[in-house]
Amino acid sequence: MTTTEITCDSCDAACCRLQVILVDDNRVPETMTEQSSWGGEVMLRRDDGWCTALDRTTMLCTIYDDRPQICRDFEMGSVECINERDASFSLL
Ligand code: SF4
Ligand code: SF4
C-alpha cells in the first residue's frame, strides 16, 4: 500500500490502541483517564486495547474536538501511522 492510499477511513483506528500520555490536556474528561504503571496520566484503555474514548461502532473519537495533544500530533501517513496499521493488519 502506498502512503497516498493511507487514510483513517480505511483503518480501524490502529493508533487508538497506543498509550496516550496526557500533558496538560485539561479538556479530556477525567473519567476517561487513568494513572499508568509508571505514574503518568494516560487515556484509559479498555480490555479490547482501544482507548475508552473511541466509539466501537463508528471507530471514531468521541472527544475529537477535545482530544489530547498527542492525538492531534499523530500524523496520518507518517512512519508511525504506517507501522501501527501494519501491526494491526498482522493481527487479523
Ligand atoms: S492516523 Fe493512521 S493509524 Fe491512526 S487512524 Fe489514521 S490511518 Fe489509522
Ligand atoms: S482520544 Fe480519541 S484520537 Fe486519541 S486515542 Fe482516544 S479515541 Fe483515539
Coordinates of N, CA, C and O and ligand atoms in Angstrom, one line a residue:
M1 N 0.9 -1.2 0.0 CA 0.0 0.0 0.0 C 0.9 1.3 0.0 O 1.9 1.3 0.7
T2 N 0.6 2.2 -0.8 CA 1.4 3.5 -0.9 C 0.8 4.4 0.2 O -0.3 4.3 0.6
T3 N 1.6 5.4 0.5 CA 1.2 6.4 1.5 C 0.0 7.2 1.0 O -0.8 7.6 1.8
T4 N -0.2 7.3 -0.3 CA -1.3 8.1 -0.8 C -2.7 7.3 -0.6 O -3.7 7.9 -0.6
E5 N -2.6 6.0 -0.4 CA -3.8 5.2 -0.1 C -4.1 5.1 1.4 O -5.1 4.6 1.7
I6 N -3.3 5.7 2.2 CA -3.5 5.6 3.6 C -4.4 6.7 4.1 O -4.0 7.9 4.0
T7 N -5.5 6.3 4.6 CA -6.4 7.3 5.2 C -7.0 6.7 6.4 O -7.1 5.4 6.5
C8 N -7.5 7.5 7.3 CA -8.2 7.0 8.5 C -9.5 6.3 8.1 O -9.9 5.4 8.9
D9 N -10.0 6.6 7.0 CA -11.3 5.9 6.6 C -11.1 4.5 6.3 O -12.0 3.7 6.3
S10 N -9.8 4.1 6.0 CA -9.6 2.7 5.7 C -8.8 2.0 6.8 O -8.0 1.1 6.6
C11 N -9.0 2.5 8.0 CA -8.2 2.0 9.2 C -9.1 1.9 10.4 O -10.0 2.8 10.6
D12 N -9.0 0.8 11.1 CA -9.8 0.6 12.3 C -9.1 1.3 13.5 O -8.8 0.6 14.5
A13 N -8.8 2.5 13.3 CA -8.2 3.3 14.4 C -7.0 2.6 15.1 O -6.9 2.5 16.3
A14 N -6.1 2.2 14.3 CA -4.9 1.4 14.8 C -4.2 2.2 15.8 O -3.7 1.7 16.8
C15 N -4.1 3.5 15.6 CA -3.3 4.4 16.5 C -4.0 4.6 17.9 O -3.4 5.0 18.8
C16 N -5.3 4.3 17.9 CA -6.0 4.5 19.2 C -5.8 3.3 20.1 O -6.5 3.2 21.1
R17 N -4.9 2.4 19.8 CA -4.5 1.3 20.7 C -3.2 1.6 21.4 O -2.7 0.9 22.3
L18 N -2.6 2.7 21.0 CA -1.3 3.1 21.6 C -1.6 3.8 23.0 O -2.7 4.3 23.2
Q19 N -0.6 3.8 23.8 CA -0.7 4.5 25.1 C -0.7 6.0 24.8 O 0.2 6.5 24.1
V20 N -1.7 6.7 25.3 CA -1.8 8.2 25.0 C -1.4 8.9 26.3 O -2.2 8.9 27.3
I21 N -0.3 9.5 26.3 CA 0.2 10.2 27.5 C -0.4 11.6 27.5 O -0.4 12.3 26.5
L22 N -0.9 12.0 28.7 CA -1.6 13.3 28.8 C -0.7 14.3 29.4 O -0.1 14.1 30.5
V23 N -0.5 15.4 28.7 CA 0.4 16.5 29.2 C -0.4 17.8 29.1 O -0.6 18.3 28.1
D24 N -0.9 18.3 30.3 CA -1.7 19.5 30.3 C -2.9 19.4 29.4 O -3.3 20.4 28.7
D25 N -3.5 18.2 29.3 CA -4.7 18.0 28.4 C -6.0 18.2 29.3 O -6.7 17.2 29.6
N26 N -6.2 19.4 29.7 CA -7.3 19.6 30.7 C -8.7 19.4 30.1 O -9.6 19.4 30.9
R27 N -8.8 19.3 28.8 CA -10.2 19.2 28.3 C -10.6 17.8 28.2 O -11.8 17.5 27.8
V28 N -9.7 16.8 28.5 CA -10.1 15.4 28.4 C -10.9 15.1 29.7 O -10.4 15.4 30.8
P29 N -12.1 14.5 29.5 CA -12.8 14.1 30.7 C -12.0 13.2 31.7 O -11.4 12.2 31.2
E30 N -12.1 13.5 32.9 CA -11.3 12.8 33.9 C -11.6 11.3 34.0 O -10.8 10.4 34.2
T31 N -12.9 11.0 33.7 CA -13.4 9.6 33.7 C -12.7 8.8 32.6 O -12.8 7.6 32.7
M32 N -12.1 9.4 31.7 CA -11.5 8.7 30.5 C -10.0 8.6 30.7 O -9.3 8.2 29.8
T33 N -9.5 8.9 31.9 CA -8.1 8.9 32.1 C -7.8 7.9 33.3 O -8.6 7.5 34.0
E34 N -6.5 7.5 33.3 CA -6.1 6.7 34.4 C -4.6 7.0 34.7 O -3.9 7.6 33.8
Q35 N -4.1 6.5 35.8 CA -2.7 6.6 36.1 C -2.0 5.4 35.6 O -2.4 4.2 35.8
S36 N -0.9 5.6 34.8 CA -0.2 4.4 34.3 C 0.7 3.8 35.4 O 0.8 4.3 36.5
S37 N 1.2 2.6 35.0 CA 2.1 1.9 36.0 C 3.3 2.7 36.3 O 3.9 2.5 37.4
W38 N 3.7 3.6 35.4 CA 4.9 4.4 35.7 C 4.6 5.7 36.3 O 5.5 6.6 36.5
G39 N 3.3 6.0 36.6 CA 2.9 7.2 37.4 C 2.4 8.3 36.6 O 1.8 9.3 37.1
G40 N 2.4 8.3 35.2 CA 1.9 9.4 34.4 C 0.4 9.2 34.1 O -0.1 8.1 34.3
E41 N -0.2 10.3 33.8 CA -1.6 10.3 33.4 C -1.8 9.9 31.9 O -1.1 10.5 31.1
V42 N -2.6 8.9 31.7 CA -2.8 8.5 30.3 C -4.3 8.3 30.0 O -5.1 8.2 31.0
M43 N -4.6 8.1 28.7 CA -6.0 7.8 28.4 C -6.3 6.4 28.8 O -5.4 5.5 28.7
L44 N -7.5 6.2 29.4 CA -7.9 4.8 29.8 C -8.1 3.9 28.6 O -8.8 4.4 27.6
R45 N -7.6 2.8 28.6 CA -7.8 1.8 27.6 C -8.7 0.6 28.1 O -8.5 0.2 29.3
R46 N -9.6 0.2 27.3 CA -10.4 -1.0 27.8 C -9.8 -2.3 27.5 O -8.7 -2.4 26.9
D47 N -10.4 -3.4 27.9 CA -9.8 -4.7 27.7 C -9.5 -5.1 26.3 O -8.7 -5.9 26.0
D48 N -10.3 -4.4 25.3 CA -10.0 -4.7 23.9 C -8.8 -4.0 23.4 O -8.4 -4.2 22.2
G49 N -8.2 -3.2 24.2 CA -6.9 -2.5 23.8 C -7.1 -1.1 23.3 O -6.2 -0.3 23.3
W50 N -8.3 -0.8 22.9 CA -8.6 0.6 22.4 C -8.8 1.6 23.5 O -9.4 1.2 24.5
C51 N -8.5 2.8 23.2 CA -8.8 4.0 24.0 C -10.3 4.0 24.4 O -11.2 3.7 23.5
T52 N -10.7 4.3 25.6 CA -12.0 4.4 26.0 C -12.9 5.4 25.3 O -14.1 5.3 25.2
A53 N -12.2 6.4 24.7 CA -12.9 7.5 24.0 C -13.3 7.1 22.6 O -14.1 7.8 21.9
L54 N -12.9 5.9 22.2 CA -13.2 5.5 20.8 C -14.6 4.9 20.8 O -14.9 4.0 21.6
D55 N -15.5 5.3 19.9 CA -16.8 4.7 19.7 C -16.6 3.4 18.9 O -16.1 3.4 17.8
R56 N -16.9 2.3 19.6 CA -16.6 1.0 19.0 C -17.5 0.7 17.7 O -17.2 -0.3 17.0
T57 N -18.5 1.4 17.5 CA -19.4 1.2 16.4 C -18.9 1.9 15.1 O -18.7 1.4 14.1
T58 N -18.6 3.2 15.4 CA -18.2 4.0 14.2 C -16.7 4.1 14.1 O -16.1 4.5 13.1
M59 N -15.9 3.6 15.1 CA -14.5 3.7 15.2 C -14.0 5.1 15.1 O -12.9 5.4 14.5
L60 N -14.8 6.0 15.6 CA -14.4 7.5 15.6 C -14.2 7.9 17.1 O -14.8 7.4 18.0
C61 N -13.4 9.0 17.2 CA -13.1 9.5 18.5 C -14.3 10.3 19.0 O -14.8 11.2 18.3
T62 N -14.8 10.0 20.2 CA -16.0 10.7 20.8 C -15.6 12.1 21.4 O -16.5 12.8 21.8
I63 N -14.3 12.3 21.5 CA -13.9 13.6 22.1 C -13.0 14.3 21.1 O -12.1 15.0 21.5
Y64 N -13.3 14.2 19.8 CA -12.4 14.7 18.8 C -12.0 16.1 19.0 O -10.8 16.5 18.9
D65 N -12.9 17.0 19.3 CA -12.6 18.4 19.4 C -11.7 18.7 20.7 O -11.0 19.7 20.7
D66 N -11.8 17.8 21.6 CA -11.1 17.9 22.9 C -10.0 16.9 23.0 O -9.5 16.6 24.1
R67 N -9.6 16.2 22.0 CA -8.7 15.1 22.0 C -7.3 15.6 22.5 O -7.0 16.8 22.3
P68 N -6.5 14.7 23.1 CA -5.2 15.1 23.6 C -4.3 15.6 22.6 O -4.4 15.2 21.4
Q69 N -3.3 16.3 23.0 CA -2.4 16.9 22.0 C -1.6 15.8 21.3 O -1.3 15.9 20.1
I70 N -1.3 14.7 22.0 CA -0.5 13.6 21.3 C -1.3 13.0 20.2 O -0.8 12.6 19.1
C71 N -2.7 13.0 20.3 CA -3.5 12.5 19.2 C -3.6 13.5 18.0 O -3.6 13.1 16.9
R72 N -3.5 14.8 18.4 CA -3.5 15.8 17.3 C -2.2 15.8 16.5 O -2.2 16.1 15.3
D73 N -1.1 15.4 17.2 CA 0.2 15.4 16.6 C 0.4 14.2 15.8 O 1.4 14.2 15.0
F74 N -0.4 13.1 16.0 CA -0.1 11.9 15.3 C -0.6 12.0 13.8 O -1.8 12.3 13.6
E75 N 0.3 11.9 12.9 CA 0.1 12.3 11.5 C -0.3 11.1 10.7 O 0.4 10.1 10.6
M76 N -1.4 11.2 10.0 CA -1.8 10.2 9.1 C -0.8 10.1 8.0 O -0.4 11.1 7.4
G77 N -0.4 8.9 7.7 CA 0.6 8.6 6.6 C 2.0 8.7 7.1 O 3.0 8.5 6.3
S78 N 2.2 9.0 8.4 CA 3.6 9.1 8.9 C 4.1 7.7 9.1 O 3.4 6.7 9.0
V79 N 5.4 7.6 9.4 CA 6.0 6.3 9.6 C 5.3 5.6 10.8 O 5.0 4.4 10.7
E80 N 5.0 6.4 11.8 CA 4.4 5.8 13.0 C 3.0 5.3 12.6 O 2.6 4.2 13.1
C81 N 2.3 6.0 11.8 CA 0.9 5.6 11.4 C 1.1 4.3 10.6 O 0.3 3.3 10.8
I82 N 2.0 4.3 9.6 CA 2.1 3.1 8.8 C 2.5 1.9 9.6 O 2.0 0.7 9.5
N83 N 3.4 2.1 10.6 CA 3.8 1.0 11.5 C 2.6 0.4 12.3 O 2.4 -0.8 12.4
E84 N 1.8 1.3 12.8 CA 0.6 0.9 13.6 C -0.4 0.1 12.7 O -1.0 -0.8 13.1
R85 N -0.6 0.6 11.5 CA -1.5 0.0 10.5 C -1.0 -1.4 10.2 O -1.7 -2.4 10.3
D86 N 0.3 -1.5 9.9 CA 0.9 -2.8 9.6 C 0.7 -3.8 10.8 O 0.4 -5.0 10.6
A87 N 1.0 -3.3 12.0 CA 0.9 -4.1 13.2 C -0.6 -4.6 13.4 O -0.8 -5.7 13.8
S88 N -1.5 -3.7 13.1 CA -2.9 -4.0 13.3 C -3.4 -5.1 12.3 O -4.0 -6.0 12.6
F89 N -2.9 -4.9 11.0 CA -3.3 -5.9 10.0 C -2.7 -7.2 10.2 O -3.3 -8.2 9.9
S90 N -1.5 -7.3 10.8 CA -0.9 -8.6 11.1 C -1.6 -9.3 12.2 O -1.4 -10.5 12.4
L91 N -2.5 -8.6 12.9 CA -3.2 -9.3 14.0 C -4.5 -10.0 13.4 O -5.0 -10.9 14.1
L92 N -4.8 -9.7 12.2 CA -6.1 -10.2 11.6 C -5.9 -11.7 11.1 O -4.8 -12.1 10.8
Ligands
SF4_1 S1 -3.7 8.2 11.8 FE1 -3.0 6.3 10.8 S2 -3.2 4.7 12.3 FE2 -4.4 6.4 13.0 S3 -6.5 6.0 12.3 FE3 -5.5 7.3 10.8 S4 -4.6 5.8 9.3 FE4 -5.1 4.7 11.2
SF4_2 S1 -8.6 10.3 22.5 FE1 -9.6 9.9 20.6 S2 -8.0 10.1 19.0 FE2 -7.0 9.9 21.0 S3 -6.6 7.7 21.2 FE3 -8.5 8.1 22.2 S4 -10.1 7.8 20.6 FE4 -8.1 8.0 19.6

